[in-house]
Amino acid sequence: MQFVSRLPSILLLGVVYVAFVLAGGAVFWRLEGSHVEQNLVHLREEKSRLLQRLSCLDIQSLEEVGQLIRSASKYGLSLKSNSTSEGFWKFTSSSIFAATVVTTIGYGNISPSTMYGQIFCVFFALVGIPLNVVVLNKVGKYMLSIERKSVHFIEQKTNHKKYVRVFIHSLSFATLAVLYFVAPVMIFQQYEGWSSAEAVYYCFITLSTIGFGDYVADNDPDRHYPEWYAYIMGAWIFFGLAWLALLINHCIDLLEGLNGYLKEKREGTASMSQGSQLEETQAPEKSIK
């Protein structure tokens, strides 16, 4: 019976979810679809110019060149200087790859190509992903407990409890936003050569574990990165994931609270209407008596 009573809210939530996804797909289709068509036209023109300029290059040779470029990109070979990036499958980049596996970011810029590496990756992910969820949950709760203890401590020292709570939460959000978004954006602009929009986009795509792989830090074979760069990236990914998970949990709590409020309001409205109907049915009976 309880399941039946929850069914309308579940269906409503499902409808909202599907509508949200379809609306997002329509927006992306509108924004990116025409851009892709323009790029395809431009690429076809460039291909024709290349074949005309290099008459000795036929379609098969062009495919071989394309395959060479893809392979070079996968293994970190710079076609400009004929040198390999120091980060591809070294200890630091391998550790970053392991972190992207357990956090399910999965950029796709590097991946195991040997059979044993692929088998190990499967078992490593089976153990690492649940472990990562547990650890991030613990770290997020610890960060939240520190914030609550700070609020409780300051509330005891002042009479403005409500304002103190809002101020501490806002200050915590602003400080961590600077630490996990503003500072990394500045670092990525300097060492990756990205624009502000590209750096912000990469930060969110990474910390939300979407991980498209179109932008990947410490991945350009034509750039020289300092030794500390990979270690800073690993720490930023871990603690940034915990912070963003905390924010997402806050948003979920807000949505659930809003859903509960609307449900109580609907139930209250329904009970009031039932009470008014009951009074209307009892009024003629009293007049007859």
Coordinates of C-alpha atoms in Angstrom, one line a residue:
M1 CA 0.0 0.0 0.0
Q2 CA 2.9 2.3 0.8
F3 CA 4.4 1.5 -2.6
V4 CA 1.2 2.5 -4.3
S5 CA 1.1 5.8 -2.5
R6 CA 4.6 6.6 -3.6
L7 CA 4.0 5.6 -7.2
P8 CA 2.7 9.0 -8.4
S9 CA 5.7 10.9 -7.0
I10 CA 8.1 8.4 -8.6
L11 CA 6.4 8.7 -12.0
L12 CA 6.4 12.4 -11.7
L13 CA 10.1 12.4 -10.9
G14 CA 10.7 10.1 -13.8
V15 CA 8.8 12.3 -16.2
V16 CA 10.8 15.4 -14.9
Y17 CA 14.1 13.5 -15.3
V18 CA 13.3 12.3 -18.9
A19 CA 12.0 15.8 -19.9
F20 CA 15.2 17.4 -18.4
V21 CA 17.5 15.1 -20.4
L22 CA 15.5 15.5 -23.6
A23 CA 15.5 19.3 -23.2
G24 CA 19.2 19.2 -22.6
G25 CA 19.7 17.1 -25.8
A26 CA 17.6 19.6 -27.8
V27 CA 19.7 22.5 -26.6
F28 CA 23.0 20.7 -27.4
W29 CA 21.6 19.7 -30.8
R30 CA 20.7 23.3 -31.4
L31 CA 24.1 24.7 -30.2
E32 CA 26.5 22.1 -31.6
G33 CA 24.7 20.6 -34.6
S34 CA 25.2 23.5 -37.0
H35 CA 28.8 23.9 -35.7
V36 CA 29.6 20.3 -36.6
E37 CA 28.1 20.7 -40.1
Q38 CA 30.3 23.8 -40.7
N39 CA 33.4 21.9 -39.5
L40 CA 32.6 19.0 -41.8
V41 CA 32.4 21.3 -44.8
H42 CA 35.6 23.0 -43.8
L43 CA 37.4 19.6 -43.3
R44 CA 36.3 18.3 -46.7
E45 CA 37.6 21.5 -48.3
E46 CA 40.9 21.1 -46.4
K47 CA 41.2 17.5 -47.5
S48 CA 40.7 18.4 -51.1
R49 CA 43.3 21.1 -50.9
L50 CA 45.8 18.7 -49.2
L51 CA 45.3 16.1 -51.9
Q52 CA 45.7 18.7 -54.7
R53 CA 48.9 20.2 -53.1
L54 CA 50.4 16.7 -52.4
S55 CA 49.7 14.9 -55.6
C56 CA 51.7 11.9 -54.5
L57 CA 49.4 11.4 -51.6
D58 CA 46.4 9.2 -52.4
I59 CA 43.4 8.3 -50.2
Q60 CA 45.1 5.2 -48.7
S61 CA 48.3 7.2 -47.8
L62 CA 46.1 9.8 -46.2
E63 CA 44.4 7.2 -44.1
E64 CA 47.9 5.9 -43.0
V65 CA 48.9 9.5 -42.0
G66 CA 45.7 9.8 -40.0
Q67 CA 46.3 6.5 -38.3
L68 CA 49.9 7.6 -37.5
I69 CA 48.6 10.9 -36.0
R70 CA 46.1 9.0 -33.8
S71 CA 48.7 6.6 -32.6
A72 CA 51.1 9.4 -31.9
S73 CA 48.5 11.2 -29.8
K74 CA 47.7 8.0 -27.9
Y75 CA 51.3 7.3 -26.9
G76 CA 52.4 10.9 -26.4
L77 CA 54.6 11.4 -29.4
S78 CA 55.1 14.9 -30.5
L79 CA 55.1 15.1 -34.3
K80 CA 56.8 18.5 -34.2
S81 CA 59.9 17.6 -32.2
N82 CA 59.8 13.8 -32.6
S83 CA 60.0 13.4 -28.8
T84 CA 57.8 11.6 -26.4
S85 CA 56.0 13.4 -23.5
E86 CA 57.7 12.6 -20.2
G87 CA 54.3 11.9 -18.6
F88 CA 52.9 9.0 -20.7
W89 CA 53.0 5.8 -18.7
K90 CA 55.6 7.1 -16.2
F91 CA 54.9 6.6 -12.5
T92 CA 53.1 10.0 -12.1
S93 CA 50.9 9.7 -15.1
S94 CA 50.1 6.1 -14.3
S95 CA 49.0 7.2 -10.8
I96 CA 46.8 9.9 -12.4
F97 CA 45.4 7.2 -14.7
A98 CA 44.7 5.0 -11.7
A99 CA 42.9 7.9 -10.0
T100 CA 40.7 8.5 -13.1
V101 CA 39.8 4.8 -13.1
V102 CA 38.6 4.6 -9.4
T103 CA 36.9 8.0 -9.7
T104 CA 35.2 7.0 -12.9
I105 CA 36.4 10.2 -14.7
G106 CA 37.9 8.2 -17.5
Y107 CA 39.3 10.8 -19.8
G108 CA 40.2 8.3 -22.5
N109 CA 43.5 10.0 -23.4
I110 CA 45.5 7.0 -22.3
S111 CA 44.3 3.5 -21.8
P112 CA 46.0 0.1 -21.3
S113 CA 46.8 -1.6 -24.6
T114 CA 48.2 -4.9 -23.3
M115 CA 46.0 -7.8 -22.4
Y116 CA 47.4 -8.1 -18.8
G117 CA 47.0 -4.3 -18.4
Q118 CA 43.3 -4.4 -19.5
I119 CA 42.6 -7.4 -17.2
F120 CA 44.2 -5.7 -14.2
C121 CA 42.3 -2.5 -15.0
V122 CA 39.0 -4.4 -14.7
F123 CA 39.8 -6.0 -11.3
F124 CA 41.4 -2.7 -10.1
A125 CA 38.2 -0.8 -10.9
L126 CA 36.0 -3.5 -9.3
V127 CA 37.8 -2.9 -6.0
G128 CA 38.8 0.7 -6.4
I129 CA 35.5 2.3 -7.4
P130 CA 33.6 1.1 -4.2
L131 CA 36.6 2.1 -2.1
N132 CA 36.7 5.5 -3.7
V133 CA 33.0 6.0 -2.9
V134 CA 33.5 5.1 0.7
V135 CA 36.6 7.3 1.1
L136 CA 35.0 10.3 -0.6
N137 CA 31.9 9.9 1.6
K138 CA 34.0 9.8 4.7
V139 CA 36.1 12.8 3.7
G140 CA 33.0 14.7 2.7
K141 CA 31.3 14.0 6.0
Y142 CA 34.5 15.0 7.8
M143 CA 34.5 18.3 5.9
L144 CA 30.9 18.8 6.8
S145 CA 31.4 18.1 10.4
I146 CA 34.2 20.7 10.6
E147 CA 31.9 23.2 9.1
R148 CA 29.1 22.3 11.6
K149 CA 31.5 22.5 14.5
S150 CA 32.6 25.9 13.4
V151 CA 29.0 27.0 13.2
H152 CA 28.2 25.6 16.6
F153 CA 31.2 27.2 18.2
I154 CA 30.5 30.7 16.8
E155 CA 26.8 30.3 17.6
Q156 CA 27.7 29.9 21.3
K157 CA 29.7 33.1 21.2
T158 CA 26.9 35.2 19.6
N159 CA 23.2 35.7 19.7
H160 CA 22.7 35.9 15.9
K161 CA 22.5 32.2 15.3
K162 CA 20.7 32.3 12.0
Y163 CA 23.0 34.9 10.5
V164 CA 26.1 33.1 11.7
R165 CA 24.9 29.8 10.1
V166 CA 24.3 31.5 6.7
F167 CA 27.6 33.4 7.0
I168 CA 29.7 30.3 7.8
H169 CA 28.1 28.2 5.0
S170 CA 28.7 31.1 2.5
L171 CA 32.3 31.6 3.7
S172 CA 33.0 27.9 3.4
F173 CA 31.5 27.7 0.0
A174 CA 33.5 30.8 -1.2
T175 CA 36.8 29.6 0.2
L176 CA 36.5 26.1 -1.2
A177 CA 35.3 27.4 -4.5
V178 CA 38.5 29.6 -4.7
L179 CA 40.6 26.6 -3.7
Y180 CA 39.1 24.1 -6.1
F181 CA 38.0 26.3 -9.0
V182 CA 39.6 29.7 -9.1
A183 CA 43.2 28.7 -8.2
P184 CA 43.2 25.6 -10.6
V185 CA 41.8 27.8 -13.4
M186 CA 44.8 30.2 -13.0
I187 CA 47.2 27.3 -12.9
F188 CA 45.7 25.6 -16.0
Q189 CA 45.8 28.9 -17.9
Q190 CA 49.5 29.3 -17.2
Y191 CA 50.7 25.7 -17.8
E192 CA 48.1 24.5 -20.4
G193 CA 47.5 27.7 -22.3
W194 CA 43.7 27.5 -22.0
S195 CA 41.3 30.3 -21.8
S196 CA 39.3 31.0 -18.6
A197 CA 36.2 29.4 -20.1
E198 CA 38.1 26.3 -21.1
A199 CA 39.8 26.0 -17.7
V200 CA 36.5 26.3 -15.8
Y201 CA 34.9 23.8 -18.2
Y202 CA 37.7 21.3 -17.6
C203 CA 37.5 21.8 -13.8
F204 CA 33.8 21.0 -13.7
I205 CA 33.9 18.2 -16.2
T206 CA 36.7 16.6 -14.1
L207 CA 35.3 17.1 -10.6
S208 CA 31.9 15.9 -11.7
T209 CA 33.5 12.8 -13.1
I210 CA 32.0 13.3 -16.5
G211 CA 35.5 13.3 -18.1
F212 CA 34.9 13.8 -21.8
G213 CA 38.6 13.8 -22.5
D214 CA 38.5 16.8 -24.9
Y215 CA 40.6 18.8 -22.4
V216 CA 43.2 16.9 -20.3
A217 CA 45.8 18.5 -18.2
D218 CA 49.4 17.3 -18.2
N219 CA 48.8 15.7 -21.6
D220 CA 50.4 17.9 -24.2
P221 CA 53.7 16.4 -25.5
D222 CA 54.9 19.8 -26.8
R223 CA 54.7 21.3 -23.3
H224 CA 57.1 20.8 -20.4
Y225 CA 55.5 20.5 -17.0
P226 CA 57.1 20.9 -13.6
E227 CA 57.6 17.8 -11.5
W228 CA 55.1 18.9 -8.9
Y229 CA 52.3 19.4 -11.5
A230 CA 51.0 15.8 -11.5
Y231 CA 51.1 15.6 -7.7
I232 CA 49.1 18.8 -7.3
M233 CA 46.6 17.5 -9.9
G234 CA 46.1 14.3 -8.0
A235 CA 45.5 16.1 -4.7
W236 CA 43.1 18.5 -6.4
I237 CA 41.1 15.7 -8.1
F238 CA 40.7 13.8 -4.8
F239 CA 39.7 16.7 -2.5
G240 CA 37.8 18.5 -5.2
L241 CA 35.7 15.4 -5.8
A242 CA 34.9 15.2 -2.0
W243 CA 34.0 18.9 -2.0
L244 CA 31.8 18.6 -5.1
A245 CA 30.2 15.5 -3.8
L246 CA 29.4 17.5 -0.6
L247 CA 27.8 20.2 -2.7
I248 CA 25.8 17.7 -4.7
N249 CA 24.5 16.1 -1.5
H250 CA 23.5 19.6 -0.3
C251 CA 21.5 20.1 -3.5
I252 CA 19.9 16.6 -3.1
D253 CA 18.9 17.5 0.4
L254 CA 17.4 20.8 -0.9
L255 CA 15.5 19.0 -3.6
E256 CA 14.2 16.3 -1.2
G257 CA 13.2 19.0 1.2
L258 CA 11.3 20.9 -1.5
N259 CA 9.7 17.7 -2.6
G260 CA 8.6 17.0 1.0
Y261 CA 7.3 20.5 1.4
L262 CA 5.2 20.3 -1.8
K263 CA 3.9 16.8 -0.8
E264 CA 2.8 18.1 2.7
K265 CA 1.2 21.1 1.0
R266 CA -0.7 18.8 -1.4
E267 CA -1.8 16.5 1.5
G268 CA -2.9 19.6 3.5
T269 CA -4.9 20.9 0.6
A270 CA -6.5 17.5 0.1
S271 CA -7.4 17.1 3.8
M272 CA -8.9 20.6 3.8
S273 CA -11.0 19.9 0.8
Q274 CA -12.2 16.6 2.3
G275 CA -13.0 18.4 5.5
S276 CA -15.1 21.0 3.7
Q277 CA -16.9 18.3 1.8
L278 CA -17.6 16.4 5.0
E279 CA -19.1 19.6 6.6
E280 CA -21.3 20.2 3.6
T281 CA -22.7 16.7 3.8
Q282 CA -23.3 16.9 7.5
A283 CA -25.0 20.3 7.3
P284 CA -28.3 19.0 5.6
E285 CA -28.5 16.2 8.1
K286 CA -28.4 18.7 11.0
S287 CA -31.1 20.8 9.4
I288 CA -33.4 17.8 9.0
K289 CA -33.0 16.8 12.6

